[in-house]
Coordinates of C-alpha atoms in Angstrom, one line a residue:
Chain A
X1 CA -6.2 54.7 -80.1
X2 CA -7.1 53.2 -76.6
X3 CA -10.6 53.7 -75.2
X4 CA -8.8 52.9 -71.9
X5 CA -7.0 55.9 -72.0
X6 CA -9.8 58.1 -73.4
X7 CA -11.9 56.8 -71.0
X8 CA -9.6 57.6 -68.0
X9 CA -8.8 61.4 -69.6
X10 CA -12.8 61.9 -69.8
X11 CA -13.3 60.3 -66.5
X12 CA -10.7 62.9 -65.0
X13 CA -12.2 65.7 -67.1
X14 CA -15.4 64.9 -65.2
X15 CA -13.8 64.9 -62.2
X16 CA -12.7 68.4 -62.1
X17 CA -15.5 69.6 -63.7
X18 CA -18.1 68.3 -61.3
X19 CA -15.8 69.6 -58.6
X20 CA -15.9 73.3 -60.1
X21 CA -19.5 73.3 -60.6
X22 CA -19.9 72.2 -56.6
X23 CA -17.7 75.4 -56.0
X24 CA -19.5 77.8 -57.3
X25 CA -22.7 76.1 -55.6
X26 CA -20.7 76.4 -52.5
X27 CA -20.1 80.0 -53.1
X28 CA -23.4 80.8 -53.5
X29 CA -24.0 79.5 -50.1
X30 CA -20.6 81.5 -48.4
X31 CA -18.7 78.3 -47.4
X32 CA -15.1 78.9 -46.5
X33 CA -12.2 77.6 -48.9
X34 CA -12.5 74.4 -46.8
X35 CA -15.9 74.1 -47.2
X36 CA -15.3 74.4 -50.8
X37 CA -12.4 72.2 -51.1
X38 CA -14.7 69.6 -49.3
X39 CA -17.8 70.3 -51.5
X40 CA -16.0 69.7 -54.5
X41 CA -14.6 66.3 -53.5
X42 CA -18.2 65.1 -51.9
X43 CA -19.4 65.7 -55.3
X44 CA -17.0 64.7 -57.9
X45 CA -16.6 61.7 -56.2
X46 CA -19.5 61.1 -53.8
X47 CA -22.0 59.2 -56.8
X48 CA -18.6 56.5 -57.6
X49 CA -18.5 56.4 -54.0
X50 CA -22.3 55.2 -53.4
X51 CA -22.1 52.9 -56.2
X52 CA -18.9 51.3 -54.4
X53 CA -20.3 51.1 -51.1
X54 CA -24.2 49.9 -52.6
X55 CA -22.6 47.4 -54.7
X56 CA -19.7 46.3 -52.2
X57 CA -17.2 47.1 -54.7
X58 CA -13.6 47.7 -52.5
X59 CA -11.4 49.6 -52.1
X60 CA -13.0 52.6 -53.5
X61 CA -11.6 54.5 -56.5
X62 CA -10.2 57.6 -54.5
X63 CA -8.8 55.4 -51.5
X64 CA -6.6 53.3 -54.0
X65 CA -5.8 56.6 -56.1
X66 CA -5.9 59.2 -53.3
X67 CA -4.8 62.1 -56.2
X68 CA -8.2 61.9 -57.3
X69 CA -9.2 64.2 -54.0
X70 CA -6.7 66.5 -54.6
X71 CA -7.6 66.6 -58.2
X72 CA -11.5 67.4 -57.4
X73 CA -10.7 69.6 -53.8
X74 CA -7.5 71.6 -56.6
X75 CA -10.3 72.2 -59.1
X76 CA -12.5 73.5 -56.7
X77 CA -10.2 75.9 -55.1
X78 CA -9.2 77.1 -59.0
X79 CA -12.4 77.9 -59.2
X80 CA -12.4 80.6 -56.9
X81 CA -9.5 82.0 -58.4
X82 CA -11.2 82.0 -62.0
X83 CA -14.9 83.0 -60.4
X84 CA -14.8 86.9 -62.0
X85 CA -14.9 84.9 -65.4
X86 CA -16.6 82.1 -64.9
X87 CA -20.0 83.5 -66.3
X88 CA -18.4 84.2 -69.4
X89 CA -17.5 80.5 -69.4
X90 CA -21.0 79.3 -69.1
X91 CA -21.4 77.3 -71.6
X92 CA -17.8 76.0 -71.5
X93 CA -19.2 75.1 -67.9
X94 CA -22.6 73.5 -69.7
X95 CA -20.4 71.2 -71.8
X96 CA -18.3 69.9 -69.2
X97 CA -20.8 69.3 -66.9
X98 CA -22.6 67.2 -70.2
X99 CA -18.8 65.3 -70.4
X100 CA -19.2 64.5 -66.4
X101 CA -22.6 62.8 -66.8
X102 CA -21.8 60.7 -69.6
X103 CA -18.0 60.0 -68.4
X104 CA -19.5 59.1 -65.0
X105 CA -22.4 57.1 -66.6
X106 CA -20.2 54.8 -68.1
X107 CA -17.7 54.7 -65.9
X108 CA -20.1 53.4 -63.4
X109 CA -21.8 50.9 -65.9
X110 CA -18.2 49.4 -66.4
X111 CA -17.9 48.7 -62.8
X112 CA -21.2 46.8 -62.4
X113 CA -20.1 44.9 -65.6
X114 CA -17.3 43.8 -64.3
X115 CA -18.8 42.2 -61.5
X116 CA -21.4 40.5 -63.6
X117 CA -24.2 42.6 -62.7
X118 CA -27.9 42.2 -64.3
X119 CA -28.8 44.5 -66.9
X120 CA -30.6 46.6 -64.6
X121 CA -28.2 47.2 -61.7
X122 CA -25.9 48.1 -64.4
X123 CA -27.7 50.6 -65.9
X124 CA -28.7 51.7 -62.1
X125 CA -24.9 52.1 -61.5
X126 CA -24.1 54.4 -64.1
X127 CA -26.8 56.5 -63.2
X128 CA -26.0 56.7 -59.5
X129 CA -22.7 57.3 -60.9
X130 CA -23.5 60.4 -62.8
X131 CA -26.0 61.7 -60.7
X132 CA -25.4 61.1 -56.6
X133 CA -23.2 63.6 -56.5
X134 CA -24.8 66.6 -57.9
X135 CA -27.9 65.4 -54.9
X136 CA -25.2 65.2 -52.1
X137 CA -24.0 68.6 -53.3
X138 CA -27.6 70.2 -53.4
X139 CA -28.4 68.2 -49.7
X140 CA -25.3 69.8 -48.4
X141 CA -25.8 73.0 -49.7
X142 CA -29.5 72.7 -48.2
X143 CA -31.5 72.6 -51.4
X144 CA -34.2 69.9 -52.5
X145 CA -32.1 68.1 -55.2
X146 CA -32.3 69.9 -58.6
X147 CA -32.3 65.8 -59.9
X148 CA -35.4 65.5 -58.9
X149 CA -36.7 68.9 -60.4
X150 CA -35.7 69.8 -63.4
X151 CA -34.5 68.7 -66.5
X152 CA -33.1 65.6 -68.3
X153 CA -30.6 64.8 -66.4
X154 CA -31.1 61.0 -64.8
X155 CA -33.0 60.6 -67.6
X156 CA -29.8 60.7 -69.9
X157 CA -27.8 59.0 -67.6
X158 CA -30.3 56.2 -67.9
X159 CA -30.4 56.6 -71.9
X160 CA -26.8 57.0 -72.1
X161 CA -26.4 53.7 -69.9
X162 CA -28.4 51.9 -72.1
X163 CA -27.0 52.9 -75.4
X164 CA -23.6 52.2 -74.1
X165 CA -24.6 48.7 -72.5
X166 CA -26.8 47.6 -75.8
X167 CA -24.0 48.9 -78.2
X168 CA -21.2 46.6 -76.2
X169 CA -23.4 43.7 -76.1
X170 CA -23.5 43.5 -79.9
X171 CA -19.7 42.9 -80.0
X172 CA -18.7 46.5 -81.6
X173 CA -15.8 47.8 -81.1
X174 CA -15.3 49.3 -78.1
X175 CA -13.5 52.8 -78.8
X176 CA -16.5 53.4 -81.5
X177 CA -18.8 52.3 -79.1
X178 CA -17.3 54.8 -76.1
X179 CA -17.5 57.7 -79.4
X180 CA -21.0 56.7 -80.2
X181 CA -22.2 56.8 -76.5
X182 CA -20.6 60.1 -75.8
X183 CA -22.0 61.7 -79.1
X184 CA -25.5 60.1 -78.4
X185 CA -25.5 61.3 -74.6
X186 CA -23.9 64.7 -75.0
X187 CA -25.8 65.9 -78.0
X188 CA -29.3 64.8 -75.8
X189 CA -27.6 67.0 -72.5
X190 CA -26.8 69.6 -74.8
X191 CA -30.3 69.6 -76.6
X192 CA -32.4 69.3 -73.0
X193 CA -30.7 72.4 -71.8
X194 CA -31.0 74.6 -75.4
X195 CA -34.6 73.5 -75.6
X196 CA -35.6 73.3 -71.8
X197 CA -36.9 69.8 -72.2
X198 CA -38.4 69.0 -69.0
X199 CA -40.3 66.3 -67.4
X200 CA -43.6 66.8 -66.6
X201 CA -44.3 67.7 -62.4
X202 CA -46.4 65.9 -60.3
X203 CA -47.8 68.8 -58.4
X204 CA -49.6 67.6 -54.8
X205 CA -50.6 70.3 -52.7
X206 CA -52.7 68.7 -50.0
X207 CA -51.5 67.0 -46.6
X208 CA -52.2 63.1 -45.9
X209 CA -52.2 63.4 -41.9
Chain B
X1 CA 0.8 55.2 -18.1
X2 CA -1.1 52.7 -21.1
X3 CA -1.6 54.5 -24.4
X4 CA -4.8 52.1 -25.5
X5 CA -6.6 52.7 -22.1
X6 CA -6.0 56.9 -22.3
X7 CA -7.4 57.1 -25.9
X8 CA -10.3 54.5 -25.0
X9 CA -11.4 57.1 -22.1
X10 CA -11.2 60.2 -24.1
X11 CA -13.0 58.1 -26.9
X12 CA -15.5 57.6 -25.0
X13 CA -16.0 61.1 -23.3
X14 CA -15.8 62.5 -26.7
X15 CA -18.5 60.2 -27.7
X16 CA -20.8 61.9 -25.2
X17 CA -19.7 65.0 -25.8
X18 CA -20.8 65.1 -29.3
X19 CA -23.8 63.7 -28.2
X20 CA -24.6 66.0 -26.3
X21 CA -23.9 69.1 -28.3
X22 CA -26.3 67.2 -31.2
X23 CA -29.1 67.2 -28.2
X24 CA -28.8 70.7 -28.4
X25 CA -29.0 71.3 -32.1
X26 CA -32.0 68.6 -31.6
X27 CA -33.3 71.1 -29.3
X28 CA -33.3 73.8 -31.4
X29 CA -35.5 72.3 -33.9
X30 CA -37.7 71.2 -31.2
X31 CA -37.1 67.4 -31.7
X32 CA -39.0 64.7 -29.3
X33 CA -36.8 62.7 -26.9
X34 CA -36.9 59.9 -29.5
X35 CA -35.2 62.8 -32.0
X36 CA -32.6 63.3 -29.7
X37 CA -31.6 60.2 -28.8
X38 CA -31.2 59.3 -32.4
X39 CA -29.6 62.2 -33.6
X40 CA -27.2 61.7 -30.6
X41 CA -26.1 58.7 -32.0
X42 CA -26.0 59.6 -35.6
X43 CA -23.6 62.4 -34.6
X44 CA -21.6 60.7 -32.1
X45 CA -21.0 57.3 -34.3
X46 CA -21.7 59.1 -37.8
X47 CA -18.1 59.6 -38.7
X48 CA -17.0 56.4 -37.6
X49 CA -19.5 54.6 -39.4
X50 CA -19.2 56.1 -42.4
X51 CA -15.5 56.0 -42.4
X52 CA -15.6 52.6 -41.7
X53 CA -18.3 51.6 -44.8
X54 CA -16.2 53.5 -47.4
X55 CA -13.1 51.6 -46.1
X56 CA -14.9 48.4 -46.1
X57 CA -13.8 47.9 -42.3
X58 CA -16.4 45.5 -40.6
X59 CA -18.0 45.5 -38.2
X60 CA -18.4 48.7 -37.1
X61 CA -17.4 49.8 -33.9
X62 CA -20.7 50.1 -32.6
X63 CA -22.0 47.0 -34.2
X64 CA -19.6 45.0 -32.2
X65 CA -20.0 47.6 -28.8
X66 CA -24.0 47.9 -28.9
X67 CA -23.5 50.0 -25.7
X68 CA -21.7 53.0 -27.5
X69 CA -25.3 53.2 -28.8
X70 CA -26.6 53.5 -25.0
X71 CA -23.5 55.9 -24.0
X72 CA -24.6 58.3 -26.6
X73 CA -28.4 58.3 -26.9
X74 CA -27.7 58.5 -23.0
X75 CA -25.7 61.0 -23.4
X76 CA -28.4 63.3 -25.6
X77 CA -31.4 62.5 -23.1
X78 CA -29.0 63.1 -19.8
X79 CA -28.7 66.8 -21.9
X80 CA -32.4 67.3 -21.5
X81 CA -32.0 67.3 -18.2
X82 CA -29.4 70.0 -17.6
X83 CA -30.7 72.1 -20.5
X84 CA -31.3 75.1 -17.9
X85 CA -27.8 74.8 -16.8
X86 CA -26.4 74.2 -20.3
X87 CA -25.3 78.2 -20.7
X88 CA -23.2 78.2 -17.6
X89 CA -21.2 75.0 -19.1
X90 CA -20.5 77.0 -22.2
X91 CA -17.0 76.6 -21.8
X92 CA -16.8 73.0 -20.6
X93 CA -18.9 72.1 -23.9
X94 CA -16.7 74.0 -26.2
X95 CA -13.5 71.9 -24.5
X96 CA -15.3 69.0 -24.4
X97 CA -16.3 69.3 -28.5
X98 CA -12.6 69.9 -28.7
X99 CA -11.2 66.8 -27.2
X100 CA -14.0 65.0 -29.5
X101 CA -12.4 66.1 -32.4
X102 CA -8.9 65.3 -31.4
X103 CA -10.0 62.3 -30.0
X104 CA -12.2 61.0 -33.1
X105 CA -8.9 62.6 -35.3
X106 CA -6.8 60.0 -33.5
X107 CA -9.1 57.1 -33.7
X108 CA -9.6 57.6 -37.5
X109 CA -6.1 57.5 -38.1
X110 CA -5.3 54.2 -36.1
X111 CA -8.3 52.3 -37.9
X112 CA -6.9 53.7 -41.2
X113 CA -3.1 52.9 -40.0
X114 CA -4.3 49.2 -39.4
X115 CA -6.2 48.7 -42.9
X116 CA -2.2 49.8 -44.0
X117 CA -3.7 52.7 -46.4
X118 CA -1.8 55.5 -47.6
X119 CA -0.6 58.5 -45.8
X120 CA -3.3 60.6 -47.4
X121 CA -5.9 57.9 -46.7
X122 CA -4.9 58.2 -43.2
X123 CA -5.3 61.7 -42.8
X124 CA -8.5 61.6 -44.6
X125 CA -10.2 58.5 -42.3
X126 CA -9.0 61.0 -39.2
X127 CA -10.9 63.9 -40.9
X128 CA -13.9 62.0 -41.9
X129 CA -14.1 60.4 -38.1
X130 CA -13.7 63.8 -36.5
X131 CA -16.0 65.7 -39.0
X132 CA -18.7 63.7 -40.7
X133 CA -20.6 63.1 -37.9
X134 CA -21.2 66.9 -37.4
X135 CA -22.3 67.2 -41.5
X136 CA -25.0 64.4 -40.3
X137 CA -26.3 66.2 -37.3
X138 CA -26.6 69.6 -39.4
X139 CA -27.9 68.0 -42.8
X140 CA -30.5 66.2 -40.4
X141 CA -31.1 70.0 -38.4
X142 CA -31.9 71.0 -42.2
X143 CA -28.8 73.6 -41.7
X144 CA -25.9 73.9 -44.5
X145 CA -23.0 72.3 -42.4
X146 CA -21.0 74.3 -40.1
X147 CA -17.7 72.6 -41.3
X148 CA -18.6 74.2 -44.6
X149 CA -19.0 77.5 -43.5
X150 CA -17.0 78.6 -40.3
X151 CA -14.0 78.1 -38.2
X152 CA -10.9 76.1 -38.0
X153 CA -12.5 72.3 -37.8
X154 CA -11.6 70.6 -40.3
X155 CA -8.6 72.1 -40.5
X156 CA -7.5 71.1 -37.3
X157 CA -8.5 67.7 -37.8
X158 CA -6.0 67.3 -40.6
X159 CA -3.5 69.1 -39.3
X160 CA -3.7 67.0 -36.0
X161 CA -3.9 64.0 -38.1
X162 CA -0.6 64.9 -39.9
X163 CA 1.2 65.8 -36.5
X164 CA 0.0 62.2 -35.3
X165 CA 1.2 59.9 -38.0
X166 CA 4.2 62.0 -38.4
X167 CA 5.2 61.7 -35.3
X168 CA 4.3 57.9 -35.0
X169 CA 6.2 57.7 -38.0
X170 CA 9.5 58.8 -35.7
X171 CA 9.3 55.9 -34.1
X172 CA 8.7 58.3 -30.7
X173 CA 6.9 56.7 -27.8
X174 CA 3.2 56.2 -28.6
X175 CA 1.8 57.5 -24.9
X176 CA 4.1 60.8 -25.7
X177 CA 2.8 61.1 -29.0
X178 CA -1.0 61.2 -28.3
X179 CA -0.5 63.6 -25.5
X180 CA 1.3 65.9 -27.9
X181 CA -1.5 65.5 -30.5
X182 CA -3.8 66.2 -27.8
X183 CA -1.7 69.8 -26.7
X184 CA -1.7 70.8 -30.1
X185 CA -4.7 69.6 -31.7
X186 CA -6.8 71.4 -28.4
X187 CA -5.0 74.5 -28.7
X188 CA -5.0 75.0 -32.1
X189 CA -9.1 74.5 -31.6
X190 CA -9.6 76.7 -28.7
X191 CA -7.0 79.3 -30.3
X192 CA -9.4 79.0 -33.3
X193 CA -12.8 79.4 -31.2
X194 CA -10.9 82.5 -29.3
X195 CA -10.0 84.5 -31.6
X196 CA -12.4 83.4 -34.3
X197 CA -9.9 82.4 -36.8
X198 CA -11.5 81.6 -40.0
X199 CA -10.9 80.2 -43.9
X200 CA -11.7 83.0 -46.0
X201 CA -14.8 82.6 -47.7
X202 CA -15.9 82.5 -51.7
X203 CA -19.1 84.2 -52.3
X204 CA -20.6 83.5 -55.5
X205 CA -23.8 85.0 -56.5
X206 CA -24.3 84.6 -60.2
X207 CA -26.2 81.5 -61.2
X208 CA -25.0 79.0 -64.0
X209 CA -28.5 78.6 -66.1
Chain C
X1 CA -50.2 28.8 -43.4
X2 CA -46.6 29.3 -44.3
X3 CA -44.9 32.4 -42.8
X4 CA -41.8 33.1 -45.2
X5 CA -44.8 33.4 -48.2
X6 CA -46.8 35.9 -45.8
X7 CA -43.9 38.1 -45.3
X8 CA -43.0 38.3 -48.4
X9 CA -46.3 39.4 -49.5
X10 CA -46.5 42.2 -46.5
X11 CA -43.0 43.1 -47.3
X12 CA -43.9 43.9 -51.0
X13 CA -47.1 45.3 -49.9
X14 CA -44.8 47.6 -48.1
X15 CA -42.3 48.7 -50.7
X16 CA -45.6 49.9 -52.6
X17 CA -46.7 51.9 -49.5
X18 CA -43.8 53.7 -48.6
X19 CA -43.1 54.3 -52.6
X20 CA -46.8 55.9 -52.8
X21 CA -45.9 57.8 -49.4
X22 CA -42.9 59.4 -51.0
X23 CA -44.7 59.9 -54.3
X24 CA -46.7 62.3 -52.2
X25 CA -44.0 63.9 -50.4
X26 CA -42.4 64.7 -54.1
X27 CA -45.7 66.1 -55.3
X28 CA -45.6 68.7 -52.3
X29 CA -42.6 69.7 -53.4
X30 CA -43.4 69.7 -57.3
X31 CA -40.6 67.3 -58.2
X32 CA -40.9 65.9 -61.9
X33 CA -41.8 62.2 -62.7
X34 CA -38.1 60.9 -62.6
X35 CA -38.1 62.6 -59.5
X36 CA -41.1 60.8 -58.2
X37 CA -39.9 57.3 -59.5
X38 CA -36.5 57.9 -57.5
X39 CA -37.7 59.2 -54.2
X40 CA -40.3 56.4 -54.2
X41 CA -36.9 53.9 -54.7
X42 CA -34.8 56.0 -52.3
X43 CA -37.8 56.1 -49.6
X44 CA -38.6 52.4 -50.3
X45 CA -35.3 50.9 -50.1
X46 CA -33.1 53.3 -48.3
X47 CA -34.0 51.9 -45.5
X48 CA -33.2 48.5 -46.0
X49 CA -29.7 49.7 -47.6
X50 CA -28.1 51.7 -45.2
X51 CA -28.9 48.7 -42.8
X52 CA -27.2 46.1 -45.3
X53 CA -24.4 48.7 -45.9
X54 CA -23.8 49.7 -42.3
X55 CA -23.9 45.7 -41.3
X56 CA -21.6 44.3 -44.4
X57 CA -24.5 42.5 -45.8
X58 CA -24.2 41.9 -49.4
X59 CA -25.4 41.6 -52.0
X60 CA -28.1 44.0 -51.2
X61 CA -32.1 43.1 -51.7
X62 CA -32.5 44.9 -54.4
X63 CA -29.4 44.2 -56.1
X64 CA -30.3 40.7 -56.5
X65 CA -34.0 41.5 -57.1
X66 CA -34.1 44.4 -59.3
X67 CA -37.4 44.2 -59.8
X68 CA -37.9 45.6 -56.2
X69 CA -36.7 49.1 -58.3
X70 CA -39.4 48.6 -60.5
X71 CA -42.0 47.9 -57.9
X72 CA -41.0 51.0 -56.2
X73 CA -40.7 53.2 -59.1
X74 CA -43.6 51.8 -60.7
X75 CA -45.8 52.4 -57.2
X76 CA -44.7 55.8 -57.1
X77 CA -45.7 56.6 -60.9
X78 CA -48.8 55.1 -60.3
X79 CA -49.2 57.5 -57.3
X80 CA -49.4 60.4 -59.7
X81 CA -52.6 58.9 -61.8
X82 CA -54.5 58.2 -58.8
X83 CA -53.6 61.7 -56.7
X84 CA -57.1 63.3 -56.9
X85 CA -58.7 60.5 -55.0
X86 CA -56.1 60.1 -52.5
X87 CA -57.4 62.1 -49.7
X88 CA -60.8 59.8 -50.0
X89 CA -58.1 56.9 -49.7
X90 CA -56.4 58.8 -46.3
X91 CA -57.5 55.8 -44.1
X92 CA -56.1 53.7 -46.5
X93 CA -52.8 55.2 -47.0
X94 CA -52.4 55.2 -43.1
X95 CA -52.6 51.4 -42.8
X96 CA -50.5 51.0 -45.5
X97 CA -47.7 53.1 -44.1
X98 CA -48.3 50.9 -40.5
X99 CA -47.9 47.9 -42.6
X100 CA -44.9 49.5 -44.2
X101 CA -43.6 50.1 -40.6
X102 CA -44.0 46.7 -39.1
X103 CA -43.2 44.5 -42.1
X104 CA -39.7 46.6 -42.4
X105 CA -39.5 46.3 -38.9
X106 CA -39.4 42.5 -39.1
X107 CA -37.3 42.4 -42.3
X108 CA -34.6 43.8 -40.5
X109 CA -34.7 42.0 -37.7
X110 CA -34.6 38.9 -39.6
X111 CA -31.6 39.8 -41.5
X112 CA -29.7 41.0 -38.5
X113 CA -30.7 37.4 -36.8
X114 CA -29.4 35.5 -39.7
X115 CA -25.8 37.3 -39.2
X116 CA -26.3 36.1 -35.7
X117 CA -26.1 39.9 -34.5
X118 CA -26.5 40.7 -30.8
X119 CA -29.9 41.4 -29.6
X120 CA -29.6 45.3 -29.3
X121 CA -28.2 45.5 -33.2
X122 CA -31.0 43.1 -34.2
X123 CA -33.6 45.8 -32.3
X124 CA -31.6 48.5 -34.1
X125 CA -31.6 46.9 -37.8
X126 CA -35.2 46.7 -37.3
X127 CA -35.7 50.1 -36.8
X128 CA -33.2 51.6 -39.5
X129 CA -35.2 49.3 -41.9
X130 CA -38.0 50.9 -40.8
X131 CA -37.1 54.3 -40.3
X132 CA -34.5 54.9 -42.1
X133 CA -36.0 55.3 -45.6
X134 CA -38.6 58.2 -44.2
X135 CA -35.5 60.0 -42.9
X136 CA -33.9 59.9 -46.7
X137 CA -37.7 61.2 -48.0
X138 CA -37.1 64.2 -45.7
X139 CA -33.8 65.0 -45.8
X140 CA -34.2 65.1 -50.0
X141 CA -37.4 67.2 -50.1
X142 CA -35.5 69.6 -47.4
X143 CA -37.8 69.0 -44.5
X144 CA -36.4 68.3 -40.9
X145 CA -36.9 64.4 -40.3
X146 CA -40.5 63.8 -39.2
X147 CA -39.0 60.8 -37.0
X148 CA -37.2 62.9 -34.9
X149 CA -40.2 65.5 -34.2
X150 CA -43.2 63.9 -34.0
X151 CA -45.6 60.6 -33.4
X152 CA -44.5 57.1 -32.1
X153 CA -42.9 55.9 -35.4
X154 CA -39.4 55.1 -34.4
X155 CA -40.4 53.6 -31.1
X156 CA -43.4 51.6 -32.5
X157 CA -40.1 49.9 -34.7
X158 CA -38.4 49.3 -31.4
X159 CA -41.4 48.0 -29.6
X160 CA -42.4 45.7 -32.5
X161 CA -38.8 44.5 -32.8
X162 CA -38.7 43.3 -29.5
X163 CA -42.0 41.3 -29.1
X164 CA -41.2 39.9 -32.7
X165 CA -37.6 39.1 -31.6
X166 CA -38.4 37.8 -27.9
X167 CA -41.6 35.7 -28.8
X168 CA -39.2 34.0 -31.1
X169 CA -37.0 33.0 -28.6
X170 CA -39.7 31.5 -26.5
X171 CA -40.2 29.1 -29.4
X172 CA -43.3 29.7 -30.5
X173 CA -44.4 28.8 -34.0
X174 CA -42.8 31.3 -36.4
X175 CA -46.5 32.0 -37.9
X176 CA -48.2 32.8 -34.8
X177 CA -45.0 35.1 -33.8
X178 CA -45.5 37.0 -37.1
X179 CA -49.1 37.4 -36.8
X180 CA -49.0 38.3 -33.2
X181 CA -46.6 41.0 -34.0
X182 CA -48.3 42.6 -36.8
X183 CA -51.2 42.8 -34.4
X184 CA -49.4 44.2 -31.8
X185 CA -47.6 46.7 -33.9
X186 CA -49.8 47.9 -36.0
X187 CA -52.7 48.5 -33.1
X188 CA -50.0 50.6 -31.5
X189 CA -48.9 52.4 -34.5
X190 CA -52.6 53.4 -35.6
X191 CA -53.6 54.3 -31.5
X192 CA -50.6 56.6 -31.3
X193 CA -52.2 58.5 -35.1
X194 CA -56.0 58.3 -33.5
X195 CA -54.9 59.4 -30.4
X196 CA -51.9 61.9 -31.1
X197 CA -49.6 60.3 -29.3
X198 CA -46.2 62.0 -29.0
X199 CA -43.1 62.0 -27.0
X200 CA -42.1 65.0 -24.8
X201 CA -40.7 67.6 -26.8
X202 CA -36.9 69.2 -25.8
X203 CA -36.8 72.7 -26.8
X204 CA -33.7 74.6 -26.2
X205 CA -33.6 77.9 -27.7
X206 CA -29.8 79.7 -26.7
X207 CA -27.1 79.4 -28.8
X208 CA -23.7 77.9 -27.6
X209 CA -21.2 80.2 -29.2

């Protein structure tokens, strides 16, 4: 088994999955088809783009491989066709979303490691790649980003990134590390959803001035 | 006639026009004069800036030519003075907005072509330049971006970009291509407004989780 | 006294102060602890990051010094612990916020001056560094940015930047210039708050189309 090939496959699956969840968010805001496709592209590719822009890592993936835009936009538009069945596919979507989180996190860590960034920045790069697309989706839908409000999402990304980088640092086989990271990250994410694990909330109601 | 000069003139007109529509949006949100000028600058120069940041194309136009900021901010502030007459100028504004869309699209395609980007990225660069400033304006005004919801705006930009790039690829005279692109793009945009052409909407009302 | 050391101290104080005001905004939106820490980082480091990305100035400060992220996130989280006393500290917060505005403005001007940018871009770089983090905070909290609506904030940043750059241009002692800039900028900002100085607002209620 080749780890590069598996990662690429997971990455493409994740791209499509993120675009599809973005399409549902677009549908809730009654966007038109162009809006659906654009929001799909921003959500699926925005996290990686932000990471690359912040790290000065050019060219961006979709500039080099413009068919990524076609994949994300196409997946978003395809969601319109299957929208009436989507609620039967709820579990599939949650599963794909978890795949997306882990695959994007690993991809982000890999980019930062290739640039010889420090450990902290590698983890941050993974988290930005995994989470920032969803923040952009929520901002464009005029919502307070879900990332900031609920569930273990950023936390799962950070833990996943740490497992991945630390295991690689032990000199373990790359294929094995990827499999173990996926197993750990997805288990954590799916358990968090199933058990409604949440971070404590900070509630403050006064005005400063 | 020199195409470079004509394009530059159209570009400056477009800068001012985008800043003026941003000023009206700012007025609807009761922003102060500083906010009006800032929103004018972000709207007029944000699309080109995003394109340049994503493509790694430095320095940005307004960093090299800081008077662009003065033009955009000044046009936004001037709008305050003429606000009471603006509704008489409705058609002028819609016309200038269409000029802006086409001029920015062409300017964005030109930048990407100078960087030898692929056809797809040239079109995307044109669309980002033409449309992203308006998205930033809407996000800063706390609206769901109009771009995602209504009218043929992004679509006009894509069609305009395709006409421009394909016609240039035929080896036609640059002046002629620019004129033809303006004619086609503006006709399409103004017809879309007049006839309320819209993309079909995607409406989805369920929650995933 | 060494100006570099003093500036660095003020900068770190400003980072923490901006993160703490962000934490209060997060608390008003009932974000969880991860959201509090993330919003603190974005608010404290977002302005400088945007400046660097727009000017093509890599690596970003927090990429080189990842402990800035720890400081900002830690200050945001510490705010949760002291939240019940915060309203007694109202004046301290307003004071720290003013320190932040001036320190970030000076830091932004310094970066642009090191890059030999023009006077206008130096002032803009200072203003982006001082103000953009707060705009990101408001966008992520789903508010119309305060910057665009009230008080002398961007204006104070512009005036502060002008004083700093012009005084340096006179060949005055750097320590002295920094002290004078702090005195002038903070006086202006605190007077603006105390006296409710406001820019005139632009109110426009019609729709264009």
